[in-house]
PDB file of C-alpha atoms and ligand atoms in Angstrom:
ATOM      1  CA  MET A   1      -4.284  30.020  -8.393  1.00 89.00           C
ATOM      2  CA  ASN A   2      -0.957  28.921  -6.969  1.00 95.00           C
ATOM      3  CA  ILE A   3       0.503  25.919  -8.727  1.00 98.00           C
ATOM      4  CA  THR A   4       2.064  23.184  -6.608  1.00 98.00           C
ATOM      5  CA  VAL A   5       4.233  20.355  -7.867  1.00 98.00           C
ATOM      6  CA  ALA A   6       3.917  17.185  -5.782  1.00 98.00           C
ATOM      7  CA  PRO A   7       6.715  14.733  -6.618  1.00 98.00           C
ATOM      8  CA  SER A   8       5.588  11.131  -6.146  1.00 98.00           C
ATOM      9  CA  ILE A   9       8.026   9.211  -3.996  1.00 98.00           C
ATOM     10  CA  LEU A  10       6.931   5.974  -5.681  1.00 98.00           C
ATOM     11  CA  GLY A  11       8.964   7.166  -8.642  1.00 98.00           C
ATOM     12  CA  GLY A  12      12.048   7.617  -6.455  1.00 98.00           C
ATOM     13  CA  ASN A  13      14.647   5.224  -5.087  1.00 98.00           C
ATOM     14  CA  LEU A  14      12.590   2.508  -3.396  1.00 98.00           C
ATOM     15  CA  ALA A  15      15.673   1.101  -1.696  1.00 98.00           C
ATOM     16  CA  ASP A  16      16.472   4.502  -0.222  1.00 98.00           C
ATOM     17  CA  LEU A  17      13.316   6.539   0.229  1.00 98.00           C
ATOM     18  CA  ARG A  18      15.005   9.028   2.523  1.00 97.00           C
ATOM     19  CA  SER A  19      17.395  10.036  -0.243  1.00 98.00           C
ATOM     20  CA  SER A  20      14.395  10.589  -2.521  1.00 98.00           C
ATOM     21  CA  LEU A  21      12.790  12.771   0.151  1.00 98.00           C
ATOM     22  CA  VAL A  22      15.986  14.788   0.377  1.00 97.00           C
ATOM     23  CA  GLN A  23      16.016  15.074  -3.408  1.00 98.00           C
ATOM     24  CA  ILE A  24      12.412  16.326  -3.387  1.00 98.00           C
ATOM     25  CA  ARG A  25      13.225  18.933  -0.739  1.00 97.00           C
ATOM     26  CA  GLY A  26      16.311  19.978  -2.661  1.00 97.00           C
ATOM     27  CA  SER A  27      14.180  20.663  -5.733  1.00 98.00           C
ATOM     28  CA  GLY A  28      12.213  23.319  -3.880  1.00 98.00           C
ATOM     29  CA  ALA A  29       8.975  21.272  -4.032  1.00 98.00           C
ATOM     30  CA  ARG A  30       6.884  21.616  -0.875  1.00 98.00           C
ATOM     31  CA  TRP A  31       4.617  18.601  -1.305  1.00 98.00           C
ATOM     32  CA  VAL A  32       5.465  14.904  -1.376  1.00 98.00           C
ATOM     33  CA  HIS A  33       2.901  12.583  -2.933  1.00 99.00           C
ATOM     34  CA  ILE A  34       2.784   9.158  -1.268  1.00 98.00           C
ATOM     35  CA  ASP A  35       0.918   6.406  -3.147  1.00 98.00           C
ATOM     36  CA  VAL A  36      -0.496   3.690  -0.918  1.00 98.00           C
ATOM     37  CA  MET A  37      -1.811   0.512  -2.582  1.00 98.00           C
ATOM     38  CA  ASP A  38      -3.205  -2.695  -1.142  1.00 98.00           C
ATOM     39  CA  GLY A  39      -2.871  -5.109  -4.075  1.00 98.00           C
ATOM     40  CA  TYR A  40      -6.683  -5.241  -4.452  1.00 98.00           C
ATOM     41  CA  PHE A  41      -7.795  -1.741  -5.334  1.00 98.00           C
ATOM     42  CA  ALA A  42      -4.677  -1.340  -7.469  1.00 98.00           C
ATOM     43  CA  PRO A  43      -2.459  -4.148  -8.794  1.00 98.00           C
ATOM     44  CA  ASN A  44       0.555  -3.207  -6.705  1.00 98.00           C
ATOM     45  CA  LEU A  45       1.752  -3.079  -3.105  1.00 98.00           C
ATOM     46  CA  THR A  46       3.548  -0.011  -1.886  1.00 98.00           C
ATOM     47  CA  PHE A  47       3.852   1.761   1.444  1.00 98.00           C
ATOM     48  CA  GLY A  48       2.228   1.300   4.828  1.00 98.00           C
ATOM     49  CA  PRO A  49       1.808   3.705   7.750  1.00 98.00           C
ATOM     50  CA  GLN A  50       5.132   2.608   9.212  1.00 98.00           C
ATOM     51  CA  THR A  51       6.964   3.662   6.062  1.00 98.00           C
ATOM     52  CA  VAL A  52       5.274   7.045   6.228  1.00 98.00           C
ATOM     53  CA  GLN A  53       6.176   7.339   9.892  1.00 98.00           C
ATOM     54  CA  ALA A  54       9.809   6.496   9.141  1.00 98.00           C
ATOM     55  CA  LEU A  55       9.870   9.170   6.446  1.00 98.00           C
ATOM     56  CA  ALA A  56       8.211  11.674   8.767  1.00 97.00           C
ATOM     57  CA  ASP A  57      11.464  11.766  10.785  1.00 95.00           C
ATOM     58  CA  SER A  58      13.016  13.574   7.809  1.00 95.00           C
ATOM     59  CA  LYS A  59       9.883  15.519   6.910  1.00 96.00           C
ATOM     60  CA  GLN A  60      10.783  18.965   8.236  1.00 96.00           C
ATOM     61  CA  ASP A  61       8.415  21.384   6.495  1.00 95.00           C
ATOM     62  CA  LEU A  62       7.369  19.090   3.655  1.00 98.00           C
ATOM     63  CA  PHE A  63       3.651  18.466   3.201  1.00 98.00           C
ATOM     64  CA  PHE A  64       2.726  14.773   3.111  1.00 98.00           C
ATOM     65  CA  ASP A  65       0.026  14.187   0.504  1.00 99.00           C
ATOM     66  CA  VAL A  66      -1.099  10.596   1.102  1.00 99.00           C
ATOM     67  CA  HIS A  67      -3.125   8.964  -1.668  1.00 99.00           C
ATOM     68  CA  LEU A  68      -4.906   5.830  -0.469  1.00 99.00           C
ATOM     69  CA  MET A  69      -5.678   3.361  -3.236  1.00 98.00           C
ATOM     70  CA  LEU A  70      -7.310   0.889  -0.892  1.00 98.00           C
ATOM     71  CA  GLU A  71     -10.502  -1.168  -0.928  1.00 98.00           C
ATOM     72  CA  HIS A  72     -10.998  -0.286   2.738  1.00 98.00           C
ATOM     73  CA  PRO A  73      -9.347   3.052   3.545  1.00 98.00           C
ATOM     74  CA  GLU A  74     -11.553   3.450   6.614  1.00 98.00           C
ATOM     75  CA  TYR A  75      -9.315   0.995   8.501  1.00 98.00           C
ATOM     76  CA  PHE A  76      -6.185   3.001   7.763  1.00 98.00           C
ATOM     77  CA  VAL A  77      -6.959   6.723   7.766  1.00 98.00           C
ATOM     78  CA  GLY A  78      -6.265   6.985  11.501  1.00 98.00           C
ATOM     79  CA  LYS A  79      -2.943   5.184  11.139  1.00 98.00           C
ATOM     80  CA  PHE A  80      -1.758   7.408   8.295  1.00 98.00           C
ATOM     81  CA  ALA A  81      -2.885  10.519  10.164  1.00 98.00           C
ATOM     82  CA  GLU A  82      -0.825   9.426  13.146  1.00 98.00           C
ATOM     83  CA  ALA A  83       2.120   8.574  10.898  1.00 98.00           C
ATOM     84  CA  GLY A  84       2.434  12.133   9.609  1.00 98.00           C
ATOM     85  CA  ALA A  85       0.012  12.600   6.706  1.00 98.00           C
ATOM     86  CA  ASP A  86      -1.148  16.191   6.177  1.00 98.00           C
ATOM     87  CA  LEU A  87      -3.701  15.398   3.496  1.00 99.00           C
ATOM     88  CA  ILE A  88      -5.397  12.048   3.032  1.00 99.00           C
ATOM     89  CA  SER A  89      -7.214  11.212  -0.192  1.00 99.00           C
ATOM     90  CA  ILE A  90      -9.489   8.215  -0.544  1.00 99.00           C
ATOM     91  CA  HIS A  91     -11.135   6.908  -3.725  1.00 99.00           C
ATOM     92  CA  ILE A  92     -14.789   7.245  -4.614  1.00 98.00           C
ATOM     93  CA  GLU A  93     -14.548   3.647  -5.927  1.00 98.00           C
ATOM     94  CA  SER A  94     -13.418   2.265  -2.541  1.00 98.00           C
ATOM     95  CA  ARG A  95     -15.620  -0.261  -0.773  1.00 98.00           C
ATOM     96  CA  CYS A  96     -16.380   1.955   2.172  1.00 98.00           C
ATOM     97  CA  ASP A  97     -18.899   4.539   3.266  1.00 98.00           C
ATOM     98  CA  VAL A  98     -17.180   7.431   1.479  1.00 98.00           C
ATOM     99  CA  ALA A  99     -18.983  10.277   3.273  1.00 98.00           C
ATOM    100  CA  LYS A 100     -18.260   8.705   6.648  1.00 98.00           C
ATOM    101  CA  THR A 101     -14.588   8.073   5.858  1.00 98.00           C
ATOM    102  CA  LEU A 102     -14.115  11.652   4.595  1.00 98.00           C
ATOM    103  CA  GLN A 103     -15.667  12.814   7.851  1.00 98.00           C
ATOM    104  CA  ILE A 104     -13.219  10.684   9.844  1.00 98.00           C
ATOM    105  CA  ILE A 105     -10.284  12.327   8.019  1.00 98.00           C
ATOM    106  CA  ARG A 106     -11.750  15.736   8.870  1.00 98.00           C
ATOM    107  CA  THR A 107     -12.154  14.720  12.511  1.00 98.00           C
ATOM    108  CA  LEU A 108      -8.494  13.684  12.535  1.00 98.00           C
ATOM    109  CA  ASP A 109      -7.755  17.301  11.625  1.00 98.00           C
ATOM    110  CA  LYS A 110      -6.181  16.444   8.276  1.00 98.00           C
ATOM    111  CA  ARG A 111      -6.965  17.883   4.893  1.00 98.00           C
ATOM    112  CA  VAL A 112      -9.526  15.812   3.048  1.00 99.00           C
ATOM    113  CA  GLY A 113      -9.143  14.565  -0.526  1.00 99.00           C
ATOM    114  CA  LEU A 114     -11.354  12.529  -2.834  1.00 99.00           C
ATOM    115  CA  ALA A 115      -9.904  10.725  -5.843  1.00 99.00           C
ATOM    116  CA  ILE A 116     -11.540   9.422  -9.000  1.00 98.00           C
ATOM    117  CA  ASN A 117     -10.352   6.813 -11.499  1.00 98.00           C
ATOM    118  CA  PRO A 118     -10.337   7.309 -15.277  1.00 98.00           C
ATOM    119  CA  GLU A 119     -13.342   5.051 -15.944  1.00 97.00           C
ATOM    120  CA  THR A 120     -15.614   6.449 -13.224  1.00 98.00           C
ATOM    121  CA  ALA A 121     -18.383   8.915 -14.074  1.00 98.00           C
ATOM    122  CA  ILE A 122     -17.514  12.328 -12.695  1.00 98.00           C
ATOM    123  CA  GLU A 123     -21.029  12.769 -11.259  1.00 98.00           C
ATOM    124  CA  LYS A 124     -20.155  10.196  -8.591  1.00 98.00           C
ATOM    125  CA  ILE A 125     -18.030  12.694  -6.689  1.00 98.00           C
ATOM    126  CA  PHE A 126     -20.435  15.638  -6.931  1.00 98.00           C
ATOM    127  CA  PRO A 127     -22.259  14.925  -3.641  1.00 98.00           C
ATOM    128  CA  HIS A 128     -18.942  15.172  -1.751  1.00 98.00           C
ATOM    129  CA  LEU A 129     -17.301  18.154  -3.435  1.00 98.00           C
ATOM    130  CA  ASP A 130     -18.525  20.753  -0.961  1.00 97.00           C
ATOM    131  CA  PHE A 131     -17.020  18.758   1.884  1.00 98.00           C
ATOM    132  CA  VAL A 132     -13.534  18.064   0.570  1.00 98.00           C
ATOM    133  CA  ASP A 133     -10.418  20.241   0.358  1.00 98.00           C
ATOM    134  CA  LEU A 134      -9.100  18.583  -2.786  1.00 98.00           C
ATOM    135  CA  ALA A 135     -10.317  16.540  -5.750  1.00 98.00           C
ATOM    136  CA  LEU A 136      -7.738  14.137  -7.169  1.00 99.00           C
ATOM    137  CA  VAL A 137      -8.226  13.224 -10.823  1.00 98.00           C
ATOM    138  CA  MET A 138      -6.282  10.181 -11.989  1.00 98.00           C
ATOM    139  CA  GLY A 139      -4.520  10.661 -15.298  1.00 98.00           C
ATOM    140  CA  VAL A 140      -3.727   6.915 -15.452  1.00 98.00           C
ATOM    141  CA  TYR A 141      -5.125   3.690 -14.006  1.00 98.00           C
ATOM    142  CA  PRO A 142      -3.845   3.252 -10.438  1.00 98.00           C
ATOM    143  CA  GLY A 143      -0.864   0.970 -10.011  1.00 98.00           C
ATOM    144  CA  PHE A 144       2.401   2.132 -11.459  1.00 98.00           C
ATOM    145  CA  CYS A 145       4.512   5.123 -12.282  1.00 98.00           C
ATOM    146  CA  GLY A 146       5.556   5.771 -15.846  1.00 98.00           C
ATOM    147  CA  GLN A 147       2.214   5.269 -17.590  1.00 98.00           C
ATOM    148  CA  LYS A 148       0.945   7.425 -20.422  1.00 98.00           C
ATOM    149  CA  PHE A 149      -1.544  10.155 -19.581  1.00 98.00           C
ATOM    150  CA  ILE A 150      -5.149   9.303 -20.548  1.00 98.00           C
ATOM    151  CA  GLU A 151      -6.283  12.381 -22.462  1.00 95.00           C
ATOM    152  CA  HIS A 152      -9.963  12.295 -21.484  1.00 94.00           C
ATOM    153  CA  SER A 153      -8.944  12.856 -17.849  1.00 97.00           C
ATOM    154  CA  TRP A 154      -8.797  16.545 -18.647  1.00 96.00           C
ATOM    155  CA  GLU A 155     -12.566  16.625 -19.100  1.00 97.00           C
ATOM    156  CA  LYS A 156     -12.968  15.716 -15.442  1.00 98.00           C
ATOM    157  CA  VAL A 157     -10.642  18.500 -14.381  1.00 98.00           C
ATOM    158  CA  GLU A 158     -12.578  20.992 -16.504  1.00 98.00           C
ATOM    159  CA  ILE A 159     -15.946  19.900 -15.146  1.00 98.00           C
ATOM    160  CA  ILE A 160     -14.813  20.130 -11.512  1.00 98.00           C
ATOM    161  CA  ARG A 161     -13.160  23.507 -12.103  1.00 98.00           C
ATOM    162  CA  LYS A 162     -16.365  24.873 -13.676  1.00 98.00           C
ATOM    163  CA  LYS A 163     -18.357  23.779 -10.661  1.00 97.00           C
ATOM    164  CA  ASN A 164     -15.876  25.092  -8.136  1.00 97.00           C
ATOM    165  CA  PRO A 165     -13.422  27.883  -8.949  1.00 97.00           C
ATOM    166  CA  ILE A 166     -11.454  27.610  -5.696  1.00 97.00           C
ATOM    167  CA  LEU A 167     -11.240  23.893  -4.906  1.00 98.00           C
ATOM    168  CA  ALA A 168      -7.760  22.354  -5.089  1.00 98.00           C
ATOM    169  CA  ILE A 169      -7.638  19.977  -8.062  1.00 98.00           C
ATOM    170  CA  GLU A 170      -4.793  17.515  -8.223  1.00 99.00           C
ATOM    171  CA  ILE A 171      -3.907  15.598 -11.348  1.00 98.00           C
ATOM    172  CA  ASP A 172      -2.041  12.342 -10.778  1.00 98.00           C
ATOM    173  CA  GLY A 173      -0.347  10.096 -13.310  1.00 98.00           C
ATOM    174  CA  GLY A 174       1.399  10.695 -16.597  1.00 98.00           C
ATOM    175  CA  VAL A 175       2.114  14.374 -15.933  1.00 98.00           C
ATOM    176  CA  ASN A 176       5.318  15.673 -17.494  1.00 98.00           C
ATOM    177  CA  GLY A 177       6.992  18.833 -18.735  1.00 96.00           C
ATOM    178  CA  ASP A 178       5.113  18.591 -22.032  1.00 96.00           C
ATOM    179  CA  ASN A 179       1.541  18.367 -20.717  1.00 97.00           C
ATOM    180  CA  ALA A 180       1.844  20.258 -17.419  1.00 97.00           C
ATOM    181  CA  ARG A 181       0.808  23.557 -18.974  1.00 96.00           C
ATOM    182  CA  LEU A 182      -2.330  22.012 -20.429  1.00 96.00           C
ATOM    183  CA  CYS A 183      -3.178  20.410 -17.054  1.00 97.00           C
ATOM    184  CA  ILE A 184      -3.011  23.875 -15.509  1.00 98.00           C
ATOM    185  CA  GLN A 185      -5.037  25.480 -18.308  1.00 97.00           C
ATOM    186  CA  LYS A 186      -7.756  22.883 -17.800  1.00 98.00           C
ATOM    187  CA  GLY A 187      -7.937  23.844 -14.133  1.00 98.00           C
ATOM    188  CA  ALA A 188      -5.564  21.643 -12.134  1.00 98.00           C
ATOM    189  CA  ASN A 189      -3.413  23.409  -9.543  1.00 98.00           C
ATOM    190  CA  ILE A 190      -1.616  20.472  -7.881  1.00 98.00           C
ATOM    191  CA  LEU A 191       0.461  18.370 -10.262  1.00 98.00           C
ATOM    192  CA  VAL A 192       1.794  14.977  -9.216  1.00 98.00           C
ATOM    193  CA  VAL A 193       5.000  14.062 -10.988  1.00 98.00           C
ATOM    194  CA  GLY A 194       6.756  10.724 -10.559  1.00 98.00           C
ATOM    195  CA  THR A 195       8.817   9.572 -13.511  1.00 98.00           C
ATOM    196  CA  SER A 196       9.201  13.016 -15.071  1.00 98.00           C
ATOM    197  CA  PHE A 197      10.511  14.484 -11.794  1.00 98.00           C
ATOM    198  CA  PHE A 198      13.041  11.772 -11.003  1.00 98.00           C
ATOM    199  CA  LYS A 199      14.242  11.639 -14.601  1.00 98.00           C
ATOM    200  CA  ALA A 200      14.600  15.393 -14.910  1.00 98.00           C
ATOM    201  CA  PRO A 201      18.261  16.404 -15.394  1.00 98.00           C
ATOM    202  CA  ASP A 202      17.634  19.403 -13.121  1.00 98.00           C
ATOM    203  CA  PRO A 203      14.670  18.726 -10.773  1.00 98.00           C
ATOM    204  CA  ARG A 204      14.795  22.257  -9.323  1.00 98.00           C
ATOM    205  CA  LYS A 205      14.450  23.803 -12.757  1.00 98.00           C
ATOM    206  CA  PHE A 206      11.730  21.286 -13.605  1.00 98.00           C
ATOM    207  CA  VAL A 207       9.673  22.291 -10.555  1.00 98.00           C
ATOM    208  CA  GLN A 208      10.209  25.983 -11.163  1.00 98.00           C
ATOM    209  CA  GLN A 209       9.211  25.724 -14.806  1.00 97.00           C
ATOM    210  CA  ILE A 210       5.894  24.098 -13.899  1.00 97.00           C
ATOM    211  CA  GLU A 211       5.086  26.250 -10.861  1.00 96.00           C
ATOM    212  CA  HIS A 212       5.775  29.463 -12.739  1.00 89.00           C
ATOM    213  CA  VAL A 213       4.141  28.827 -16.102  1.00 71.00           C
TER     214      VAL A 213
HETATM  215  C1  LIG B 301      -0.422   5.491 -10.124  1.00 81.94           C
HETATM  216  C2  LIG B 301       0.361   6.450  -9.287  1.00 81.94           C
HETATM  217  C3  LIG B 301       1.212   7.289 -10.229  1.00 81.94           C
HETATM  218  C4  LIG B 301       2.291   8.107  -9.603  1.00 81.94           C
HETATM  219  C5  LIG B 301       2.788   9.138 -10.573  1.00 81.94           C
HETATM  220  O1  LIG B 301      -1.154   4.685  -9.303  1.00 81.94           O
HETATM  221  O2  LIG B 301      -0.529   7.214  -8.487  1.00 81.94           O
HETATM  222  O3  LIG B 301       0.312   8.083 -10.888  1.00 81.94           O
HETATM  223  O4  LIG B 301       1.908   8.770  -8.465  1.00 81.94           O
HETATM  224  O5  LIG B 301       3.726   8.597 -11.372  1.00 81.94           O
HETATM  225  P1  LIG B 301       4.010   9.118 -12.851  1.00 81.94           P
HETATM  226  O6  LIG B 301       4.148  10.608 -12.778  1.00 81.94           O
HETATM  227  O7  LIG B 301       5.241   8.412 -13.256  1.00 81.94           O
HETATM  228  O8  LIG B 301       2.801   8.753 -13.672  1.00 81.94           O
HETATM  229 ZN1  LIG B 302      -1.174   9.064  -6.479  1.00 81.94          ZN
END
């Protein structure tokens, strides 16, 4: 499977997001991971559709991977689709009709992702796996960049990969140059990197090393 590195712009320069976007493009990465939080689902507030729209002016051929950590993503999927999202992931733990909201994302002609938190039983997402384009496995509790990877998250990746050999599996949180190889061996093919990307002395080399392990 092709490996894709998705730098998380939340780990970039929050006072100058465009410069972080330029930095991501300069690294050769093709995806940009955009973490959206509402202060309820996750204990932080980040970006809204207008921020994504503003960034979309400098998007060029980058792929906007929008990760909604919201209690009610159903109110916002349309707005993020319009703003320039290419893929929209919602959480299985959200307080919405998950199947219906995934269907709305599909109807908006965007790629469909479903995310799962570290403490949630993996079985919860099984009924939706045939419908989605991507499963997002959290490697940390939603909220902040720079947290330590929770080791048992790999089990989830392995279980999903066993069930579906071709589904895109994204691992998000705590991924770095040291554990990236293991993430891939367990079955992940999209790797979100926040802190480790923006702290890398040579981001281009960092991306290449992970994508070509
Ligand atoms: C947590 C965020 C982070 C972020 C990645 O809610 O979703 O996982 O994208 O940041 P790092 O790579 O620093 O964990
Ligand atoms: Zn994320």
